[in-house]
Amino acid sequence: MQELKSVYSKEELLNNAVELLKKLIEIPSFSKDEFNTSVEIEGFFARHHIPTKRFKNNIWAVNKNFDVFKPSILLNTHHDTVKPNKAYTMDPFVPVEKDGKLFGLGSNDAGASLVSMAQVFLHFYEQENLAYNLVIALTAEEEISGFDGIEALYPQLPNVELAIVGEPTQMNLAIAEKGLLVIDGEMKGTASHAAHPNPDNSIVKCMKDLQQILDFRFPKVSEYLGEVKITLSGIHAGVQHNVVPESCSFTLDVRVTDEYSNREAFEIIQSRMESALTARSFRLNSSKISMDHPFVQAGLEIGRTTYGSPTSSDQAIIPCTSVKLGPGDSTRSHTADEFVFIDEIAEGIDIYIRILEKVLYSTEQKLPEPQSGI
């Protein structure tokens, strides 16, 4: 491995990261309304003399010595946030640094990953003779799995062989991720007055139908992700106490493992239910990366662990080999008074760099060939 020379010290990279994260926290960036944070991100790179490209609210750049004949490694995370919940006791848009923590909406999910990746990109930006190009894409609409985020941008990116998706994983490698399948269902019955017998009560029929599918276990169990999980997340029927409604509607949240495609999971569920079912989308499938992949092996060599992630991310719509890795803790995401530890950001920058050094400067291992695009 060649000796690495960087124009930035560890302290400078951390200070840059914290300063940028504070600025991003101050700017509301709900999904589909991320223009102002995209401008702040452009400004950050401009101040460091790095040209960027824009597609909608997605900002991306390539390393200074980009070589069209080399494959690329993509650093990707998002700058949109969910809306703050009502349990906040602090102003979600005022960054507060206290007791080693930085509080603010989006600080953990996924601001810490974004600012860490930005520093890692600075670190490698001017390096020569890399085995792979380095591309960074800071994108929109992840929280709603929107169509104008990484999915829209990806076809413009150059020859990506591996995507590192920044989400809070405590800097351990999520080598598999469950897919998301949302199903709307409806059970039909016969409307009637509540005072009269009705053997065709839509609510009663629906309850029986739901109970049996919630008790069902998919036969194949994933090595890394366990079982497919079906959750009843919504139900609605009736508006008057004395009227039996003609239908009962519901929503199922299905977290699908790598053992099934979303369409396969839907067909199995449909075959076991009497209710009429409609899938909102089949696009957010499960993903996984081989334990033998050079990036995974590089992470293991420096003491990181691997696991299967139950939460979904933009991995589901990135059509190449990917791994989820970032500072912060997923259990803090979308919670009131969200925060990230400053030390987690420092660790994130350090671990990203250490793993990437093993791959970017490797002359022995090559990443697998890229998969087809969207």
PDB file of C-alpha atoms in Angstrom, residues 156-346:
ATOM      1  CA  GLN A 156     -25.729   9.656 -14.731  1.00  0.00           C
ATOM      2  CA  LEU A 157     -23.036   8.265 -12.427  1.00  0.00           C
ATOM      3  CA  PRO A 158     -19.888   6.748 -13.971  1.00  0.00           C
ATOM      4  CA  ASN A 159     -19.444   2.973 -13.909  1.00  0.00           C
ATOM      5  CA  VAL A 160     -20.241   2.312 -10.241  1.00  0.00           C
ATOM      6  CA  GLU A 161     -19.124  -1.110  -9.001  1.00  0.00           C
ATOM      7  CA  LEU A 162     -19.753  -0.608  -5.295  1.00  0.00           C
ATOM      8  CA  ALA A 163     -21.987   1.794  -3.369  1.00  0.00           C
ATOM      9  CA  ILE A 164     -21.329   2.627   0.275  1.00  0.00           C
ATOM     10  CA  VAL A 165     -24.654   3.856   1.648  1.00  0.00           C
ATOM     11  CA  GLY A 166     -24.353   6.144   4.651  1.00  0.00           C
ATOM     12  CA  GLU A 167     -26.868   5.342   7.365  1.00  0.00           C
ATOM     13  CA  PRO A 168     -26.392   5.037  11.143  1.00  0.00           C
ATOM     14  CA  THR A 169     -24.890   1.564  11.691  1.00  0.00           C
ATOM     15  CA  GLN A 170     -22.410   2.366  14.501  1.00  0.00           C
ATOM     16  CA  MET A 171     -19.772   1.937  11.770  1.00  0.00           C
ATOM     17  CA  ASN A 172     -20.426  -1.780  11.497  1.00  0.00           C
ATOM     18  CA  LEU A 173     -21.193  -3.218   8.086  1.00  0.00           C
ATOM     19  CA  ALA A 174     -24.823  -3.958   7.259  1.00  0.00           C
ATOM     20  CA  ILE A 175     -24.183  -6.625   4.638  1.00  0.00           C
ATOM     21  CA  ALA A 176     -27.878  -7.358   4.114  1.00  0.00           C
ATOM     22  CA  GLU A 177     -30.991  -5.223   4.301  1.00  0.00           C
ATOM     23  CA  LYS A 178     -34.652  -6.121   4.360  1.00  0.00           C
ATOM     24  CA  GLY A 179     -36.856  -4.936   1.538  1.00  0.00           C
ATOM     25  CA  LEU A 180     -40.112  -3.069   2.080  1.00  0.00           C
ATOM     26  CA  LEU A 181     -43.480  -4.139   0.694  1.00  0.00           C
ATOM     27  CA  VAL A 182     -46.564  -2.119   1.630  1.00  0.00           C
ATOM     28  CA  ILE A 183     -49.880  -3.824   0.940  1.00  0.00           C
ATOM     29  CA  ASP A 184     -53.338  -2.244   1.062  1.00  0.00           C
ATOM     30  CA  GLY A 185     -56.183  -4.688   1.578  1.00  0.00           C
ATOM     31  CA  GLU A 186     -59.962  -4.669   1.683  1.00  0.00           C
ATOM     32  CA  MET A 187     -62.471  -7.210   2.933  1.00  0.00           C
ATOM     33  CA  LYS A 188     -65.969  -6.868   1.537  1.00  0.00           C
ATOM     34  CA  GLY A 189     -69.114  -7.731   3.486  1.00  0.00           C
ATOM     35  CA  THR A 190     -72.760  -6.797   3.695  1.00  0.00           C
ATOM     36  CA  ALA A 191     -73.872  -3.523   5.205  1.00  0.00           C
ATOM     37  CA  SER A 192     -76.656  -3.778   7.786  1.00  0.00           C
ATOM     38  CA  HIS A 193     -78.223  -2.316  10.892  1.00  0.00           C
ATOM     39  CA  ALA A 194     -76.215  -3.308  13.949  1.00  0.00           C
ATOM     40  CA  ALA A 195     -79.353  -4.538  15.718  1.00  0.00           C
ATOM     41  CA  HIS A 196     -79.930  -7.340  13.198  1.00  0.00           C
ATOM     42  CA  PRO A 197     -77.958 -10.569  12.645  1.00  0.00           C
ATOM     43  CA  ASN A 198     -75.296 -10.323   9.935  1.00  0.00           C
ATOM     44  CA  PRO A 199     -73.170 -13.389   9.108  1.00  0.00           C
ATOM     45  CA  ASP A 200     -71.334 -11.319   6.464  1.00  0.00           C
ATOM     46  CA  ASN A 201     -69.834  -8.658   8.754  1.00  0.00           C
ATOM     47  CA  SER A 202     -66.813  -7.234   6.912  1.00  0.00           C
ATOM     48  CA  ILE A 203     -64.944  -6.385  10.126  1.00  0.00           C
ATOM     49  CA  VAL A 204     -65.319  -9.864  11.625  1.00  0.00           C
ATOM     50  CA  LYS A 205     -64.296 -11.487   8.349  1.00  0.00           C
ATOM     51  CA  CYS A 206     -61.321  -9.152   8.085  1.00  0.00           C
ATOM     52  CA  MET A 207     -60.186  -9.893  11.641  1.00  0.00           C
ATOM     53  CA  LYS A 208     -60.116 -13.622  10.900  1.00  0.00           C
ATOM     54  CA  ASP A 209     -58.283 -13.071   7.625  1.00  0.00           C
ATOM     55  CA  LEU A 210     -55.694 -10.828   9.255  1.00  0.00           C
ATOM     56  CA  GLN A 211     -55.100 -13.088  12.207  1.00  0.00           C
ATOM     57  CA  GLN A 212     -54.234 -16.062  10.068  1.00  0.00           C
ATOM     58  CA  ILE A 213     -51.742 -14.096   7.923  1.00  0.00           C
ATOM     59  CA  LEU A 214     -50.146 -12.550  11.007  1.00  0.00           C
ATOM     60  CA  ASP A 215     -49.678 -16.068  12.397  1.00  0.00           C
ATOM     61  CA  PHE A 216     -48.180 -17.302   9.124  1.00  0.00           C
ATOM     62  CA  ARG A 217     -44.448 -17.950   8.896  1.00  0.00           C
ATOM     63  CA  PHE A 218     -42.632 -17.883   5.568  1.00  0.00           C
ATOM     64  CA  PRO A 219     -40.785 -21.190   5.180  1.00  0.00           C
ATOM     65  CA  LYS A 220     -37.390 -19.806   4.120  1.00  0.00           C
ATOM     66  CA  VAL A 221     -35.339 -18.015   6.786  1.00  0.00           C
ATOM     67  CA  SER A 222     -32.446 -15.740   5.817  1.00  0.00           C
ATOM     68  CA  GLU A 223     -29.004 -16.348   7.290  1.00  0.00           C
ATOM     69  CA  TYR A 224     -28.526 -12.635   7.968  1.00  0.00           C
ATOM     70  CA  LEU A 225     -32.054 -11.196   8.104  1.00  0.00           C
ATOM     71  CA  GLY A 226     -34.067 -13.926   9.772  1.00  0.00           C
ATOM     72  CA  GLU A 227     -37.775 -14.216   8.932  1.00  0.00           C
ATOM     73  CA  VAL A 228     -40.001 -12.125   6.720  1.00  0.00           C
ATOM     74  CA  LYS A 229     -41.947  -9.854   9.078  1.00  0.00           C
ATOM     75  CA  ILE A 230     -45.599  -8.916   8.496  1.00  0.00           C
ATOM     76  CA  THR A 231     -47.007  -6.066  10.580  1.00  0.00           C
ATOM     77  CA  LEU A 232     -50.567  -4.761  10.604  1.00  0.00           C
ATOM     78  CA  SER A 233     -49.975  -1.008  10.578  1.00  0.00           C
ATOM     79  CA  GLY A 234     -53.442   0.378   9.865  1.00  0.00           C
ATOM     80  CA  ILE A 235     -57.104  -0.611   9.817  1.00  0.00           C
ATOM     81  CA  HIS A 236     -60.299   1.296   9.141  1.00  0.00           C
ATOM     82  CA  ALA A 237     -63.982   0.435   9.034  1.00  0.00           C
ATOM     83  CA  GLY A 238     -67.266   2.024  10.007  1.00  0.00           C
ATOM     84  CA  VAL A 239     -68.346   5.542  10.924  1.00  0.00           C
ATOM     85  CA  GLN A 240     -71.519   4.922  12.983  1.00  0.00           C
ATOM     86  CA  HIS A 241     -72.040   2.674  15.983  1.00  0.00           C
ATOM     87  CA  ASN A 242     -75.310   1.268  14.651  1.00  0.00           C
ATOM     88  CA  VAL A 243     -74.188   0.505  11.089  1.00  0.00           C
ATOM     89  CA  VAL A 244     -72.182  -2.543  10.045  1.00  0.00           C
ATOM     90  CA  PRO A 245     -69.966  -1.275   7.191  1.00  0.00           C
ATOM     91  CA  GLU A 246     -69.837  -2.896   3.798  1.00  0.00           C
ATOM     92  CA  SER A 247     -66.031  -3.085   3.854  1.00  0.00           C
ATOM     93  CA  CYS A 248     -62.998  -3.084   6.130  1.00  0.00           C
ATOM     94  CA  SER A 249     -59.663  -1.776   4.828  1.00  0.00           C
ATOM     95  CA  PHE A 250     -56.183  -2.269   6.231  1.00  0.00           C
ATOM     96  CA  THR A 251     -52.469  -1.847   5.551  1.00  0.00           C
ATOM     97  CA  LEU A 252     -49.709  -4.424   5.965  1.00  0.00           C
ATOM     98  CA  ASP A 253     -46.049  -3.455   6.338  1.00  0.00           C
ATOM     99  CA  VAL A 254     -43.975  -6.397   5.103  1.00  0.00           C
ATOM    100  CA  ARG A 255     -40.207  -6.519   5.638  1.00  0.00           C
ATOM    101  CA  VAL A 256     -38.908  -8.984   3.071  1.00  0.00           C
ATOM    102  CA  THR A 257     -35.617 -10.880   3.359  1.00  0.00           C
ATOM    103  CA  ASP A 258     -33.139 -11.794   0.643  1.00  0.00           C
ATOM    104  CA  GLU A 259     -34.819 -15.210   0.403  1.00  0.00           C
ATOM    105  CA  TYR A 260     -37.761 -13.681  -1.487  1.00  0.00           C
ATOM    106  CA  SER A 261     -38.386 -10.953  -4.013  1.00  0.00           C
ATOM    107  CA  ASN A 262     -41.147  -8.524  -3.086  1.00  0.00           C
ATOM    108  CA  ARG A 263     -43.342  -9.943  -5.816  1.00  0.00           C
ATOM    109  CA  GLU A 264     -42.843 -13.490  -4.555  1.00  0.00           C
ATOM    110  CA  ALA A 265     -43.725 -12.415  -1.013  1.00  0.00           C
ATOM    111  CA  PHE A 266     -46.853 -10.644  -2.256  1.00  0.00           C
ATOM    112  CA  GLU A 267     -48.020 -13.683  -4.208  1.00  0.00           C
ATOM    113  CA  ILE A 268     -47.588 -15.924  -1.157  1.00  0.00           C
ATOM    114  CA  ILE A 269     -49.554 -13.525   1.058  1.00  0.00           C
ATOM    115  CA  GLN A 270     -52.260 -13.102  -1.565  1.00  0.00           C
ATOM    116  CA  SER A 271     -52.651 -16.867  -1.910  1.00  0.00           C
ATOM    117  CA  ARG A 272     -53.391 -17.161   1.815  1.00  0.00           C
ATOM    118  CA  MET A 273     -55.884 -14.310   2.210  1.00  0.00           C
ATOM    119  CA  GLU A 274     -59.487 -13.794   1.158  1.00  0.00           C
ATOM    120  CA  SER A 275     -59.193 -10.005   1.194  1.00  0.00           C
ATOM    121  CA  ALA A 276     -58.470  -8.116  -2.026  1.00  0.00           C
ATOM    122  CA  LEU A 277     -54.849  -6.964  -1.905  1.00  0.00           C
ATOM    123  CA  THR A 278     -52.905  -4.281  -3.757  1.00  0.00           C
ATOM    124  CA  ALA A 279     -49.156  -3.702  -3.466  1.00  0.00           C
ATOM    125  CA  ARG A 280     -48.154  -0.037  -3.509  1.00  0.00           C
ATOM    126  CA  SER A 281     -44.817  -0.906  -5.146  1.00  0.00           C
ATOM    127  CA  PHE A 282     -42.476  -3.814  -5.755  1.00  0.00           C
ATOM    128  CA  ARG A 283     -39.333  -1.671  -6.190  1.00  0.00           C
ATOM    129  CA  LEU A 284     -37.889  -1.700  -2.650  1.00  0.00           C
ATOM    130  CA  ASN A 285     -36.386  -5.177  -2.619  1.00  0.00           C
ATOM    131  CA  SER A 286     -33.950  -6.701  -0.156  1.00  0.00           C
ATOM    132  CA  SER A 287     -30.217  -6.501  -0.854  1.00  0.00           C
ATOM    133  CA  LYS A 288     -27.033  -8.204   0.308  1.00  0.00           C
ATOM    134  CA  ILE A 289     -23.295  -8.279  -0.311  1.00  0.00           C
ATOM    135  CA  SER A 290     -21.032 -11.317  -0.105  1.00  0.00           C
ATOM    136  CA  MET A 291     -18.924 -11.825   3.012  1.00  0.00           C
ATOM    137  CA  ASP A 292     -16.029 -12.468   0.612  1.00  0.00           C
ATOM    138  CA  HIS A 293     -16.307  -9.040  -1.004  1.00  0.00           C
ATOM    139  CA  PRO A 294     -13.016  -7.079  -0.694  1.00  0.00           C
ATOM    140  CA  PHE A 295     -14.707  -4.138   1.030  1.00  0.00           C
ATOM    141  CA  VAL A 296     -16.325  -6.408   3.619  1.00  0.00           C
ATOM    142  CA  GLN A 297     -13.055  -8.208   4.193  1.00  0.00           C
ATOM    143  CA  ALA A 298     -11.276  -4.867   4.616  1.00  0.00           C
ATOM    144  CA  GLY A 299     -13.812  -3.888   7.274  1.00  0.00           C
ATOM    145  CA  LEU A 300     -13.357  -7.167   9.125  1.00  0.00           C
ATOM    146  CA  GLU A 301      -9.581  -6.736   9.033  1.00  0.00           C
ATOM    147  CA  ILE A 302      -9.822  -3.525  11.074  1.00  0.00           C
ATOM    148  CA  GLY A 303     -12.180  -5.065  13.618  1.00  0.00           C
ATOM    149  CA  ARG A 304     -15.641  -4.098  12.355  1.00  0.00           C
ATOM    150  CA  THR A 305     -18.547  -6.542  12.571  1.00  0.00           C
ATOM    151  CA  THR A 306     -21.278  -7.461  10.101  1.00  0.00           C
ATOM    152  CA  TYR A 307     -25.040  -7.789  10.536  1.00  0.00           C
ATOM    153  CA  GLY A 308     -28.363  -7.808   8.707  1.00  0.00           C
ATOM    154  CA  SER A 309     -30.354  -4.574   8.864  1.00  0.00           C
ATOM    155  CA  PRO A 310     -34.141  -4.638   9.437  1.00  0.00           C
ATOM    156  CA  THR A 311     -34.568  -1.047   8.178  1.00  0.00           C
ATOM    157  CA  SER A 312     -34.742   0.026   4.548  1.00  0.00           C
ATOM    158  CA  SER A 313     -32.656   2.659   2.803  1.00  0.00           C
ATOM    159  CA  ASP A 314     -31.642   3.770  -0.671  1.00  0.00           C
ATOM    160  CA  GLN A 315     -29.823   0.449  -0.980  1.00  0.00           C
ATOM    161  CA  ALA A 316     -33.154  -0.921  -2.152  1.00  0.00           C
ATOM    162  CA  ILE A 317     -33.057   1.175  -5.328  1.00  0.00           C
ATOM    163  CA  ILE A 318     -29.323   1.235  -6.053  1.00  0.00           C
ATOM    164  CA  PRO A 319     -28.813  -1.384  -8.771  1.00  0.00           C
ATOM    165  CA  CYS A 320     -25.242  -2.372  -7.933  1.00  0.00           C
ATOM    166  CA  THR A 321     -23.492  -4.164  -5.097  1.00  0.00           C
ATOM    167  CA  SER A 322     -23.855  -2.079  -1.941  1.00  0.00           C
ATOM    168  CA  VAL A 323     -23.127  -2.040   1.765  1.00  0.00           C
ATOM    169  CA  LYS A 324     -24.666   0.155   4.475  1.00  0.00           C
ATOM    170  CA  LEU A 325     -22.162   1.822   6.782  1.00  0.00           C
ATOM    171  CA  GLY A 326     -22.237   5.024   8.802  1.00  0.00           C
ATOM    172  CA  PRO A 327     -21.809   6.733  12.169  1.00  0.00           C
ATOM    173  CA  GLY A 328     -24.650   6.992  14.659  1.00  0.00           C
ATOM    174  CA  ASP A 329     -27.245   4.594  16.013  1.00  0.00           C
ATOM    175  CA  SER A 330     -30.322   3.572  14.034  1.00  0.00           C
ATOM    176  CA  THR A 331     -32.431   3.463  17.208  1.00  0.00           C
ATOM    177  CA  ARG A 332     -32.104   7.265  17.477  1.00  0.00           C
ATOM    178  CA  SER A 333     -33.457   7.872  13.982  1.00  0.00           C
ATOM    179  CA  HIS A 334     -36.794   9.707  13.839  1.00  0.00           C
ATOM    180  CA  THR A 335     -36.843  10.139  17.623  1.00  0.00           C
ATOM    181  CA  ALA A 336     -37.420  13.339  19.604  1.00  0.00           C
ATOM    182  CA  ASP A 337     -34.304  15.372  20.444  1.00  0.00           C
ATOM    183  CA  GLU A 338     -32.260  13.428  17.904  1.00  0.00           C
ATOM    184  CA  PHE A 339     -28.501  13.570  18.427  1.00  0.00           C
ATOM    185  CA  VAL A 340     -25.160  12.144  17.423  1.00  0.00           C
ATOM    186  CA  PHE A 341     -21.973  11.944  19.473  1.00  0.00           C
ATOM    187  CA  ILE A 342     -19.124  14.086  18.155  1.00  0.00           C
ATOM    188  CA  ASP A 343     -16.830  11.114  18.757  1.00  0.00           C
ATOM    189  CA  GLU A 344     -19.047   9.038  16.454  1.00  0.00           C
ATOM    190  CA  ILE A 345     -18.386  11.470  13.613  1.00  0.00           C
ATOM    191  CA  ALA A 346     -14.629  11.325  14.270  1.00  0.00           C
TER     192      ALA A 346
END
